[in-house]
mmCIF file of C-alpha atoms and ligand atoms in Angstrom:
data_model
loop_
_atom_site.group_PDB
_atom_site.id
_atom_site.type_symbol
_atom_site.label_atom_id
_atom_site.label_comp_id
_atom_site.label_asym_id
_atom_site.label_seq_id
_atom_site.Cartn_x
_atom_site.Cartn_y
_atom_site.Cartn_z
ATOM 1 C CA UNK A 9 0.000 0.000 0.000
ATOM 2 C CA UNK A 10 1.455 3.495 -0.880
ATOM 3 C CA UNK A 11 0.986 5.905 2.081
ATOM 4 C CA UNK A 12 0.828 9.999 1.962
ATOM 5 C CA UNK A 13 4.232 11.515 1.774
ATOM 6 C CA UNK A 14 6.423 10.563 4.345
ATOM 7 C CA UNK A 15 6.710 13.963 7.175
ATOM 8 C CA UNK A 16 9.255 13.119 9.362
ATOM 9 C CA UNK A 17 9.210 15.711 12.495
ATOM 10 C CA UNK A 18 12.055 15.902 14.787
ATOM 11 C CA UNK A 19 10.825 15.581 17.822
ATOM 12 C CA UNK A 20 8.895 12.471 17.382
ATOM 13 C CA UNK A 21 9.935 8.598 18.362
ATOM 14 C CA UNK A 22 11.359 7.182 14.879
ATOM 15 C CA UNK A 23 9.807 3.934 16.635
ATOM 16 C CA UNK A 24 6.901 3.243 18.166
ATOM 17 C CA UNK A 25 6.004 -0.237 20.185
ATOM 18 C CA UNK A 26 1.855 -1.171 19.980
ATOM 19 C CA UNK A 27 0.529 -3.265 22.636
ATOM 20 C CA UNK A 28 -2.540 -5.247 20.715
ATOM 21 C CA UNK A 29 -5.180 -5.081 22.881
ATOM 22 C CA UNK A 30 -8.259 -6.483 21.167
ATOM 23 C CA UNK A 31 -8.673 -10.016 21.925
ATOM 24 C CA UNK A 32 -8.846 -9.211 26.139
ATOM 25 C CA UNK A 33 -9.793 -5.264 26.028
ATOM 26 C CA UNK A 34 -11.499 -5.810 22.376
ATOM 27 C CA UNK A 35 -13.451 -9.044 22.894
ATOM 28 C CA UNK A 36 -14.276 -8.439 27.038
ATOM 29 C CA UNK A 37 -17.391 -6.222 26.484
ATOM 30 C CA UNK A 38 -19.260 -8.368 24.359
ATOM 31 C CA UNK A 39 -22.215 -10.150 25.144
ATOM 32 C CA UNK A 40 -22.615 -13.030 22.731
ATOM 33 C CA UNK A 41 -20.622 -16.057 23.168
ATOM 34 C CA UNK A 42 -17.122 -16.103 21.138
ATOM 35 C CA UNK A 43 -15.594 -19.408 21.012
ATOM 36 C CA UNK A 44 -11.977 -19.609 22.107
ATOM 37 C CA UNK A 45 -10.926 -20.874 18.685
ATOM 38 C CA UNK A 46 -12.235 -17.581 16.930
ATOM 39 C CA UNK A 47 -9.992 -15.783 19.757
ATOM 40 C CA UNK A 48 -6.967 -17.704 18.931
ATOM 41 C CA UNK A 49 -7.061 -17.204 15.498
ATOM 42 C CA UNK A 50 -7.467 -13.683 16.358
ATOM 43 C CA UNK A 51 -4.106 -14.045 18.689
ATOM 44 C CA UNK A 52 -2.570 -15.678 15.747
ATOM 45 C CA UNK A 53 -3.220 -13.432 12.678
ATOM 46 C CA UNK A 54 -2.106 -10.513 15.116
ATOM 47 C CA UNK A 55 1.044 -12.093 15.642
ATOM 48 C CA UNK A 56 1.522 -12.662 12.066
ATOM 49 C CA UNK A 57 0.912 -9.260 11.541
ATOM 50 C CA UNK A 58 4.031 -8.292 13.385
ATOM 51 C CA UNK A 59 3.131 -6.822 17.022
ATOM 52 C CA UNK A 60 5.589 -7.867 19.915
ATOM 53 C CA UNK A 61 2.476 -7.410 22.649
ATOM 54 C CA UNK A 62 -0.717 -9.374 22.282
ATOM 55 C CA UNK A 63 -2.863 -8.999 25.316
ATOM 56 C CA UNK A 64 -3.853 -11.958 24.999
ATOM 57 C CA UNK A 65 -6.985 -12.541 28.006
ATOM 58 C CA UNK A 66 -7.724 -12.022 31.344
ATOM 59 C CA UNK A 67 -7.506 -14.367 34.679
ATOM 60 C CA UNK A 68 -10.413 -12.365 36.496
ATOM 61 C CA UNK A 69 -13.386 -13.566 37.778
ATOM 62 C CA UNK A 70 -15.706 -15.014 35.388
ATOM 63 C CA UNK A 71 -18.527 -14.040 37.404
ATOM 64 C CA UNK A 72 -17.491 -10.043 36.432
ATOM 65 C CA UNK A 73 -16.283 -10.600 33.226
ATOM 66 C CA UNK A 74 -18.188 -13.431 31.638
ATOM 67 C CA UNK A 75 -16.480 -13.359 27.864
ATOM 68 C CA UNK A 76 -12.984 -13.516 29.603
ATOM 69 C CA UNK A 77 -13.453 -17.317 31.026
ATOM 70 C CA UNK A 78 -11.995 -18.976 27.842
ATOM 71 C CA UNK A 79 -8.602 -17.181 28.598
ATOM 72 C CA UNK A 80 -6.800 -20.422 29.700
ATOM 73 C CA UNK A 81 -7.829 -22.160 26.639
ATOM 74 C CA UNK A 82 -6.905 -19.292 24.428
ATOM 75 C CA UNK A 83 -3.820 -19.452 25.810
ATOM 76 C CA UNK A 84 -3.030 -23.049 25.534
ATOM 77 C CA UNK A 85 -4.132 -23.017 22.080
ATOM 78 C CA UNK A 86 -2.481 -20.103 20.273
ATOM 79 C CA UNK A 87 0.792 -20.506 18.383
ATOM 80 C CA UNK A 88 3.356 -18.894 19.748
ATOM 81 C CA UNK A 89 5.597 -16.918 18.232
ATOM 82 C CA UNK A 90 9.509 -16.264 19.359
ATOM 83 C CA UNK A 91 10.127 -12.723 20.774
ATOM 84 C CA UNK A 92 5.833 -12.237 21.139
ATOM 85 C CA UNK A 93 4.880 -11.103 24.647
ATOM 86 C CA UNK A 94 1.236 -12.299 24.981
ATOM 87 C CA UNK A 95 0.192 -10.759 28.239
ATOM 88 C CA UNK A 96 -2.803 -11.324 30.332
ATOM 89 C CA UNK A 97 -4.559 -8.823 33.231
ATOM 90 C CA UNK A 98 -4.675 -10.267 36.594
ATOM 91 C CA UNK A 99 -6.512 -8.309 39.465
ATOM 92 C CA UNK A 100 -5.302 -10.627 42.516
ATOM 93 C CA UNK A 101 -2.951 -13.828 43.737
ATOM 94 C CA UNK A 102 -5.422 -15.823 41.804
ATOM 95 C CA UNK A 103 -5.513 -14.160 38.681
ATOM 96 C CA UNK A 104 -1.801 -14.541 38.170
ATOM 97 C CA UNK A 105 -1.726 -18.289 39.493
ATOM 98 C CA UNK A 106 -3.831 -18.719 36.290
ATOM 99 C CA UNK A 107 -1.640 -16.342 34.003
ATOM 100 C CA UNK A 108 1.517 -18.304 35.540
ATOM 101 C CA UNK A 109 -0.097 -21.770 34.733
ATOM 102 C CA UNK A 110 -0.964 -20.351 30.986
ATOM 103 C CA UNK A 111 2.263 -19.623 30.588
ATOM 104 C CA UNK A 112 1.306 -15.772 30.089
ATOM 105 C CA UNK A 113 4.977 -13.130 29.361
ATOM 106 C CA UNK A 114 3.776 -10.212 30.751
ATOM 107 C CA UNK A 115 0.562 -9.577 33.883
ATOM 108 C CA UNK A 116 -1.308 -6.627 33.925
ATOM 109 C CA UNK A 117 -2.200 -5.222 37.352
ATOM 110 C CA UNK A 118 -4.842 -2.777 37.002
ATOM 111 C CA UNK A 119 -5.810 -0.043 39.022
ATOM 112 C CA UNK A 120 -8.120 3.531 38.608
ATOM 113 C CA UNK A 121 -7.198 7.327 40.066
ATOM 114 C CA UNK A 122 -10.285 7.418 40.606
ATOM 115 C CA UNK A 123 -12.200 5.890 43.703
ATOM 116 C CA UNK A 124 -15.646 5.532 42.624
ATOM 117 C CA UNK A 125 -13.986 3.350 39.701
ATOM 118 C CA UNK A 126 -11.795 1.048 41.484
ATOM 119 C CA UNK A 127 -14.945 -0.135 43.154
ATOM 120 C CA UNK A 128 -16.788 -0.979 40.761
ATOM 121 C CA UNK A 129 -14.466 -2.395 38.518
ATOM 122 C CA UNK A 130 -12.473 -4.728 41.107
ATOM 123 C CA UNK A 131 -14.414 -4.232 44.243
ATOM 124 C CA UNK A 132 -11.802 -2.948 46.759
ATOM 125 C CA UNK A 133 -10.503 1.044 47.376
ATOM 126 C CA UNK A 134 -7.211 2.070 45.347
ATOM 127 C CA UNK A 135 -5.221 1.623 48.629
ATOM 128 C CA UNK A 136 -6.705 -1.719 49.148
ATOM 129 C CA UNK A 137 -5.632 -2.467 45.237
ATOM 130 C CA UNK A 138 -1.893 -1.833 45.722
ATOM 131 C CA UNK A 139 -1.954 -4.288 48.569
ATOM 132 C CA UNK A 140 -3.518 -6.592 46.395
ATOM 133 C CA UNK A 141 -0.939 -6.422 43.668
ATOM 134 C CA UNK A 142 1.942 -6.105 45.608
ATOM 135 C CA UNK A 143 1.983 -10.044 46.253
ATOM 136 C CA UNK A 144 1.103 -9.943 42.371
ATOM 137 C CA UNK A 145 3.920 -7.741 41.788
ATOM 138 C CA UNK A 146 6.542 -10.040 43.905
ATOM 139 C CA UNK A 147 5.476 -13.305 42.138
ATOM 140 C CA UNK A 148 5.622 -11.891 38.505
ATOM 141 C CA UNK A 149 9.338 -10.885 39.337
ATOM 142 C CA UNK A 150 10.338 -13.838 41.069
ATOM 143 C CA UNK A 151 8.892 -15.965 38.348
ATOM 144 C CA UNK A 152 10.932 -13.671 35.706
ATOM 145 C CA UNK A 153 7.211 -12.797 34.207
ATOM 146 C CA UNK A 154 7.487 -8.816 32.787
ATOM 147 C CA UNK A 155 4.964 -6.790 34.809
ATOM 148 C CA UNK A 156 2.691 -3.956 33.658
ATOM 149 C CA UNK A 157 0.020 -1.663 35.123
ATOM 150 C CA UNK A 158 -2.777 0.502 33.983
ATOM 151 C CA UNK A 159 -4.006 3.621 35.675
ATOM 152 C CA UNK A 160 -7.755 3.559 34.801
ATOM 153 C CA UNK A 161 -10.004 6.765 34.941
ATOM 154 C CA UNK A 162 -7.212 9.098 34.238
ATOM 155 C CA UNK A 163 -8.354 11.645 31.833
ATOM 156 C CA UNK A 164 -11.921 10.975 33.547
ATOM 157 C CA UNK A 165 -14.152 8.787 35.300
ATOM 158 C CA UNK A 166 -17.971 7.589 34.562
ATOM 159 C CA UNK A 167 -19.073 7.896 38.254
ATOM 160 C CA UNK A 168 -16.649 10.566 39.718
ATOM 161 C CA UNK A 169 -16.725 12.682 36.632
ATOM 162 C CA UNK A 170 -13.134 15.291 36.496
ATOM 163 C CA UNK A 171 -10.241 13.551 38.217
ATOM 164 C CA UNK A 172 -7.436 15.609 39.209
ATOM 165 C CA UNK A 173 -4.017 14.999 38.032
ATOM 166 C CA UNK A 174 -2.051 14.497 41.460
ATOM 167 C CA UNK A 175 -4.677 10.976 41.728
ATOM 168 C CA UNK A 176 -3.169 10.042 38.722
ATOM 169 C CA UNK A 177 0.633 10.889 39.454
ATOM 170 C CA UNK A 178 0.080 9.763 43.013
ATOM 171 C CA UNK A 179 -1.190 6.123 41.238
ATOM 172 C CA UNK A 180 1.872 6.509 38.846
ATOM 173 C CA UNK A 181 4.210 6.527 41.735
ATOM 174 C CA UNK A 182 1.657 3.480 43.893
ATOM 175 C CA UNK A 183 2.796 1.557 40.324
ATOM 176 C CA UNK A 184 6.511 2.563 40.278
ATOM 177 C CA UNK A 185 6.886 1.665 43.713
ATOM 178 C CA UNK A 186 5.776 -1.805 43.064
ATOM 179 C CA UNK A 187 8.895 -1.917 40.157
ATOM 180 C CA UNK A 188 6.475 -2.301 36.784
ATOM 181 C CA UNK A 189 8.361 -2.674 33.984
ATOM 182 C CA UNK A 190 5.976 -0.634 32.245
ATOM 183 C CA UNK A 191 3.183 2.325 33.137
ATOM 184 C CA UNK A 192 0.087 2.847 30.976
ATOM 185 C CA UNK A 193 -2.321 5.893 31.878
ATOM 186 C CA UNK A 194 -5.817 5.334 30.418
ATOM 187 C CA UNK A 195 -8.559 7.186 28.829
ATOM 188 C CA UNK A 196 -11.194 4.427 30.101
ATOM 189 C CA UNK A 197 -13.986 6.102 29.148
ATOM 190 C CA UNK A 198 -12.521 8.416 25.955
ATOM 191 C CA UNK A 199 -13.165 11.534 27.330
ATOM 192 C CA UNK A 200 -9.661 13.428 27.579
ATOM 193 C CA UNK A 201 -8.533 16.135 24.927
ATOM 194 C CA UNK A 202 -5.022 17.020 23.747
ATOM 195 C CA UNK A 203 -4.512 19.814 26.217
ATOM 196 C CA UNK A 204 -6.006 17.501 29.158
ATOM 197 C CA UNK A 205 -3.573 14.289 28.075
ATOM 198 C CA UNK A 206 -0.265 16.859 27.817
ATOM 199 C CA UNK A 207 -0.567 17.796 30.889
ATOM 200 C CA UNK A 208 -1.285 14.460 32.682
ATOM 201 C CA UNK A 209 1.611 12.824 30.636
ATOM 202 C CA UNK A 210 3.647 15.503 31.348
ATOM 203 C CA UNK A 211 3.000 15.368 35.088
ATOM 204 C CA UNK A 212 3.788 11.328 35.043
ATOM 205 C CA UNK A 213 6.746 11.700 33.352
ATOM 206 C CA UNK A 214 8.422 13.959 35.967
ATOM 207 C CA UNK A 215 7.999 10.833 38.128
ATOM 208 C CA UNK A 216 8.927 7.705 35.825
ATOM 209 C CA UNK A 217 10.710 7.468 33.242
ATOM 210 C CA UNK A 218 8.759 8.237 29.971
ATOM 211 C CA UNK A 219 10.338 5.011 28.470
ATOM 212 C CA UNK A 220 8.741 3.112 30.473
ATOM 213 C CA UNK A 221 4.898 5.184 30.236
ATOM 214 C CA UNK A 222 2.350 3.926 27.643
ATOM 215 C CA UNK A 223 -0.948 5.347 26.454
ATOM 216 C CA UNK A 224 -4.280 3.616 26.430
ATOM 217 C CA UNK A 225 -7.113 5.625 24.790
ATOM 218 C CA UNK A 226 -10.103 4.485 24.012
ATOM 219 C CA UNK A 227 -12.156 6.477 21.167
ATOM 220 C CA UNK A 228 -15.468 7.343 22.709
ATOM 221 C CA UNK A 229 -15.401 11.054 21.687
ATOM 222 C CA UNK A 230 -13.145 10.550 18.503
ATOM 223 C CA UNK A 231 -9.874 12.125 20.584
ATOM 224 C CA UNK A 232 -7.917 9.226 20.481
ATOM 225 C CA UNK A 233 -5.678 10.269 17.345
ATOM 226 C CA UNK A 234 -4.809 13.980 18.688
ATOM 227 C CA UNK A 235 -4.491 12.761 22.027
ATOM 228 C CA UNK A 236 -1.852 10.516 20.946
ATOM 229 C CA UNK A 237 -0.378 12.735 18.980
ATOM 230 C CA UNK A 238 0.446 15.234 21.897
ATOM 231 C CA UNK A 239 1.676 11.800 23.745
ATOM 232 C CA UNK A 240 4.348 11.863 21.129
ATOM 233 C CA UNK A 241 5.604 14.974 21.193
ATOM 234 C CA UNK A 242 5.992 14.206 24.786
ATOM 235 C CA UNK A 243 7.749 11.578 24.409
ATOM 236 C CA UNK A 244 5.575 8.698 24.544
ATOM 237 C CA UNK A 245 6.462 5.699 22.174
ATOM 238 C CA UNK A 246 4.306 2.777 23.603
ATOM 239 C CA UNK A 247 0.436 2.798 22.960
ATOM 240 C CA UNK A 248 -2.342 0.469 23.807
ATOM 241 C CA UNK A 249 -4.779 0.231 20.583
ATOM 242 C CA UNK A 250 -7.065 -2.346 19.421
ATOM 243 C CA UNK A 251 -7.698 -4.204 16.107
ATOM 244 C CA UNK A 252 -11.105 -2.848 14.053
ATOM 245 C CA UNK A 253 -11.588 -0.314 17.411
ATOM 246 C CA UNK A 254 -13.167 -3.567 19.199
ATOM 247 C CA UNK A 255 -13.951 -2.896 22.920
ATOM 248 C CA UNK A 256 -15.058 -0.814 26.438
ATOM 249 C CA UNK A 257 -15.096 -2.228 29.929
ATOM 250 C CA UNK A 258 -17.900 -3.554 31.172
ATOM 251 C CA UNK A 259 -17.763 -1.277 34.163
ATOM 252 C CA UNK A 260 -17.770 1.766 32.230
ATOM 253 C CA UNK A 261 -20.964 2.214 30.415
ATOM 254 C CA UNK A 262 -21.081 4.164 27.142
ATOM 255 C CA UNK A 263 -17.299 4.098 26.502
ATOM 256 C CA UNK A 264 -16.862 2.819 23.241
ATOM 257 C CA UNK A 265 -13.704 0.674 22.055
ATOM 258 C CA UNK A 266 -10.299 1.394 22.496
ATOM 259 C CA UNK A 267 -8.617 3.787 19.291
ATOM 260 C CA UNK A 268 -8.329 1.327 16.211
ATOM 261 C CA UNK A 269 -5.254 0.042 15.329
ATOM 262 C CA UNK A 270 -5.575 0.327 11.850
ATOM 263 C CA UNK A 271 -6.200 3.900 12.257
ATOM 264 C CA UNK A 272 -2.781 4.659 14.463
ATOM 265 C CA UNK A 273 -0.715 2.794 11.902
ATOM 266 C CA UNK A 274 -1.735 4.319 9.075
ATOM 267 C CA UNK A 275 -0.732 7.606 11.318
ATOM 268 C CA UNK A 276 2.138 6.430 12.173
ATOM 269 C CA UNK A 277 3.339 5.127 9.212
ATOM 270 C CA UNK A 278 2.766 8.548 7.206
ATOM 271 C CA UNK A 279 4.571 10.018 9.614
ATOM 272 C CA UNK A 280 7.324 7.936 9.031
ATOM 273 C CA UNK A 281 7.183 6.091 12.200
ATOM 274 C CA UNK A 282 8.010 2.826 12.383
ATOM 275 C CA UNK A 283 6.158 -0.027 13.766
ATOM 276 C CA UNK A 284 7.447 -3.420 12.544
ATOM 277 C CA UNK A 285 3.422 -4.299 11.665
ATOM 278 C CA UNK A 286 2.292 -4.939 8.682
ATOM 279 C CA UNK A 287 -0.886 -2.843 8.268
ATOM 280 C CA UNK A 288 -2.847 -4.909 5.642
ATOM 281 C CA UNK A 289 -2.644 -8.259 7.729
ATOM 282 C CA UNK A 290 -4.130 -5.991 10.518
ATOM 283 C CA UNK A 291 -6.932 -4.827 8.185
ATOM 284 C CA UNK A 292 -7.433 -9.027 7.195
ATOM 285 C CA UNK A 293 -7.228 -9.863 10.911
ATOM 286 C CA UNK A 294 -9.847 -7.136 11.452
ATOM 287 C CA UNK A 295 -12.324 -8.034 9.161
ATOM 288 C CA UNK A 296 -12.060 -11.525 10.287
ATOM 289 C CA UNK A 297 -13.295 -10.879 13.905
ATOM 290 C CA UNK A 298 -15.195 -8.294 12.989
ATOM 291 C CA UNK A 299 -16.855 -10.571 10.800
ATOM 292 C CA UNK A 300 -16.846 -13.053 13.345
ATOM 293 C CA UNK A 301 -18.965 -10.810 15.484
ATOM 294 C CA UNK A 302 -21.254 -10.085 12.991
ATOM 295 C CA UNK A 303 -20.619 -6.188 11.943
ATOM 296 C CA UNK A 304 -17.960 -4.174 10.209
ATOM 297 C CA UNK A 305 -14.827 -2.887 11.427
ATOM 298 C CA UNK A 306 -14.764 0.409 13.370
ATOM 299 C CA UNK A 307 -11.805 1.684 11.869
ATOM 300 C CA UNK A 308 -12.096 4.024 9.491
ATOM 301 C CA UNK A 309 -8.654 3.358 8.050
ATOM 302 C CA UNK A 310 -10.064 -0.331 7.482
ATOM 303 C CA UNK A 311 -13.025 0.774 5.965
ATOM 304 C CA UNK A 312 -11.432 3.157 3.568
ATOM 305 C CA UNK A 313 -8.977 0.564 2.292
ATOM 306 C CA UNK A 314 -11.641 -1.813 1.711
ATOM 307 C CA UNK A 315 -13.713 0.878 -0.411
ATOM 308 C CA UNK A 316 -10.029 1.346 -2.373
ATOM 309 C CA UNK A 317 -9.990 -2.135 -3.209
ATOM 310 C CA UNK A 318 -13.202 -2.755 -3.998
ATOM 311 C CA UNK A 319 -13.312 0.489 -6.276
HETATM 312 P P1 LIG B 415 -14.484 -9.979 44.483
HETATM 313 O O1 LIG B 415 -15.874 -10.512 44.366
HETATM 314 O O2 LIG B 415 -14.268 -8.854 45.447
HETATM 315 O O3 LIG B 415 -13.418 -11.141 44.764
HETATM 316 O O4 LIG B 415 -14.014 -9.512 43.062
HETATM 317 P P2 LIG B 415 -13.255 -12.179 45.921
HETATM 318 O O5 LIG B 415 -11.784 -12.299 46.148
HETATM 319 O O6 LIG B 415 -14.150 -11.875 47.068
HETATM 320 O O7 LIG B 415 -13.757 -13.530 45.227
HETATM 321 C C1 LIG B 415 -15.114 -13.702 44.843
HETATM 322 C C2 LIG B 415 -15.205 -14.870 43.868
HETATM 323 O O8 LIG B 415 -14.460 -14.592 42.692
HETATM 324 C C3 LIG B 415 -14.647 -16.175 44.418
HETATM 325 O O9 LIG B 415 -15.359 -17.229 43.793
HETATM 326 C C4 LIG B 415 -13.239 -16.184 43.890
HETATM 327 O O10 LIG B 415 -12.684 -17.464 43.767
HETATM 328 C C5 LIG B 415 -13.445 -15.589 42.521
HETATM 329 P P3 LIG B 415 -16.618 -17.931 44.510
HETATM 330 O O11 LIG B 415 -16.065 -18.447 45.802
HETATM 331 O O12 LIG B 415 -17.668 -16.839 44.702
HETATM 332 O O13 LIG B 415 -17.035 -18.968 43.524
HETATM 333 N N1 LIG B 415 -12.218 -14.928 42.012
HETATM 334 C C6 LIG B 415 -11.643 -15.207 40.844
HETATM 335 N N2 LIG B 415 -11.952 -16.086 39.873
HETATM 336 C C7 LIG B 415 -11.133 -16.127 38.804
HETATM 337 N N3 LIG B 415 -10.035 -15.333 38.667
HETATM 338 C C8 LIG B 415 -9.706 -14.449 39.609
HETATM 339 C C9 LIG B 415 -10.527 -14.376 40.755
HETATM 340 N N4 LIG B 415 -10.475 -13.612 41.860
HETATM 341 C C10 LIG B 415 -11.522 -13.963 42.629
HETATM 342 N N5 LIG B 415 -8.640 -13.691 39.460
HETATM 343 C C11 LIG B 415 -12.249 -9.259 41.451
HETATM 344 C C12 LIG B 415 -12.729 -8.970 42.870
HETATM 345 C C13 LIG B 415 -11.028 -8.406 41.206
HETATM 346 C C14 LIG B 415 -11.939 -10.727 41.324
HETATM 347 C C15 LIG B 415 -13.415 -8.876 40.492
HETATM 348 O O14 LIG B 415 -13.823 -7.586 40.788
HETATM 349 C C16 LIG B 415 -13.001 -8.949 39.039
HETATM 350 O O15 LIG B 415 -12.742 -10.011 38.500
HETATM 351 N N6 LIG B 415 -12.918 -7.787 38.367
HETATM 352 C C17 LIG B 415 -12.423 -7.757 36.995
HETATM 353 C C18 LIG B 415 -12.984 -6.584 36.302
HETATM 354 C C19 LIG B 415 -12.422 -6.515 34.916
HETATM 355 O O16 LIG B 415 -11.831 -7.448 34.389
HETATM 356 N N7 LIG B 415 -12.650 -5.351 34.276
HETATM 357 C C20 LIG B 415 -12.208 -5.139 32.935
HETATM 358 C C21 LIG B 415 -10.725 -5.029 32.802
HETATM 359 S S1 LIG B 415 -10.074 -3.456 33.306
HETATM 360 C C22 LIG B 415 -10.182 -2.481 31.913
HETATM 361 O O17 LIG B 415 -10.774 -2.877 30.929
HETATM 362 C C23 LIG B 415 -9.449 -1.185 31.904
HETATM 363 C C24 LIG B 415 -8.180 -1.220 31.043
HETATM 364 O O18 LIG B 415 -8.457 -1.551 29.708
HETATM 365 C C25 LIG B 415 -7.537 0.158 31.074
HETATM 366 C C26 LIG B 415 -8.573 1.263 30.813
HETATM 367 O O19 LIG B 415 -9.133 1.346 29.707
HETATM 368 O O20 LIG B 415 -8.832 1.947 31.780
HETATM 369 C C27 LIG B 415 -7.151 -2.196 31.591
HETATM 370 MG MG1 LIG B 416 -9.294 -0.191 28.253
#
């Protein structure tokens, strides 16, 4: 495929790493049944496509998140693929027993900077969530397993509405003190704008290294794109995103999937960013599920290339 002219800014990351995040954030909102083979060939064309991250499922309770219980199975039946990280979210001691027995890279602890969220998403205060992961954080580096976090609610939350940025730093620093190898500060719910994201990635970053801080925005209010753009020119170069714009959390009504993936490659790639994925086999691998659930892709990238072939 022949993108725009290449424009090649300075100040930008000549690479940037994706985290896929469609088959756990992508597939956990939906309410008909998706059998675990669909999700591993998901897993599998996404690997083929070229991404190093594949978030892969989730060892949570099934009673909470009913479309995540095939997660063991997905994992002991996708191909795996030298140098992939396929990483899995685990809220407690027993999440990660399952993520350890599935062989799972990487474990995502997951917390919120915002109260009212942390409740109803895992049931326990933020304080009472760091105590929680800390065992969490202990076993995934004595078991050589790389360990991530996401800060939920931090451009926003659905029941507490603004949240100030010292919740987020102060949940930044929670993380850091609990040595994750990586950060990720999340638009949950979509709401943030560029001004709004500079200035909570800015704030992070003057307490952990920016290396090791990723973005997570999902696309309620179509922000996604700029926001990551002003992530970039802070320094960002790790993003969550999520094949065909699959996804929300089922604790935070109304927020639509994460940004598509389609659509930040095709950004990135005009810009002359490199990614290492192949953008078409994401398109393929997004019509596939897509068509698996029964609709078209979200991404507008996806959609446009299709129209272009078909034309
Ligand atoms: P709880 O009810 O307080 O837990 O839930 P509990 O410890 O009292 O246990 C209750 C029952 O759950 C017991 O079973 C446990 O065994 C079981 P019972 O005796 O009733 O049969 N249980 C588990 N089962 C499987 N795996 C586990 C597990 N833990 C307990 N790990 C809990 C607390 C955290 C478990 C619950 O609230 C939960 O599972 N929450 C998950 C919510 C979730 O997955 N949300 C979506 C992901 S987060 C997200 O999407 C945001 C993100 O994308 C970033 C962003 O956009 O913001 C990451
Ligand atoms: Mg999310």
């Amino acid at each position: 495929m022949v993108l725009p002219k290449m424009y090649q800014p300075m100040n930008y990351p000549k690479h940037v790493h994706i985290v896929e995040v469609g088959p756990r954030d992508g597939l956990q909102n939906e309410k008909q049944e998706i059998p675990a083979s669909v999700k591993i060939e998901l897993v599998n064309r996404l690997s083929d496509a070229g991404f190093k991250n594949i978030e892969s499922g989730s060892f949570v309770s099934p009673k909470w998140v009913p479309q995540m219980a095939t997660s063991a199975e997905v994992f002991a039946g996708i191909a795996r693929k030298s140098g992939v990280i396929y990483s899995a979210l685990t809220p407690n001691m027993k999440g990660f027993e399952g993520a350890l027995a599935a062989k799972a890279d990487e474990v995502v602890i997951f917390g919120a900077a915002s109260e009212a969220f942390s409740q109803k998403n895992i049931n326990c205060s933020i304080a009472e969530s760091i105590e929680r992961f800390r065992p969490v954080a202990e076993a995934a580096k004595a078991n050589n397993i790389r360990l991530r976090a996401a800060v939920s609610c931090a451009l926003g939350c659905p029941y507490q509405g603004d949240v100030p940025v010292s919740a987020v730093v102060d949940c930044v620093e929670r993380f850091a003190e609990l040595g994750c190898d990586d950060i990720g500060i999340a638009d949950t719910i979509g709401v943030g704008t560029p001004a709004h994201t500079r200035e909570v990635f800015e704030a992070a970053a003057k307490r952990y290294p920016i290396a090791q801080i990723s973005g997570h925005f999902h696309d309620t209010y179509g922000q996604a794109l700029a926001n990551i753009l002003v992530c970039l020119e802070v320094g960002v170069a790790t993003f969550d995103t999520s094949v065909a714009g699959l996804g929300g959390c089922p604790y935070a009504k109304g927020a639509t999937g994460n940004v598509s993936t389609e659509d930040v490659l095709y950004m990135l790639h005009g810009m002359g960013i490199e990614t290492g994925i192949d953008l078409d086999k994401v398109c393929a691998a997004g019509e596939f599920i897509s068509q698996a659930l029964g609709r078209a892709p979200h991404s507008r990238v996806s959609r446009a290339l299709a129209a272009k072939r078909a034309a």
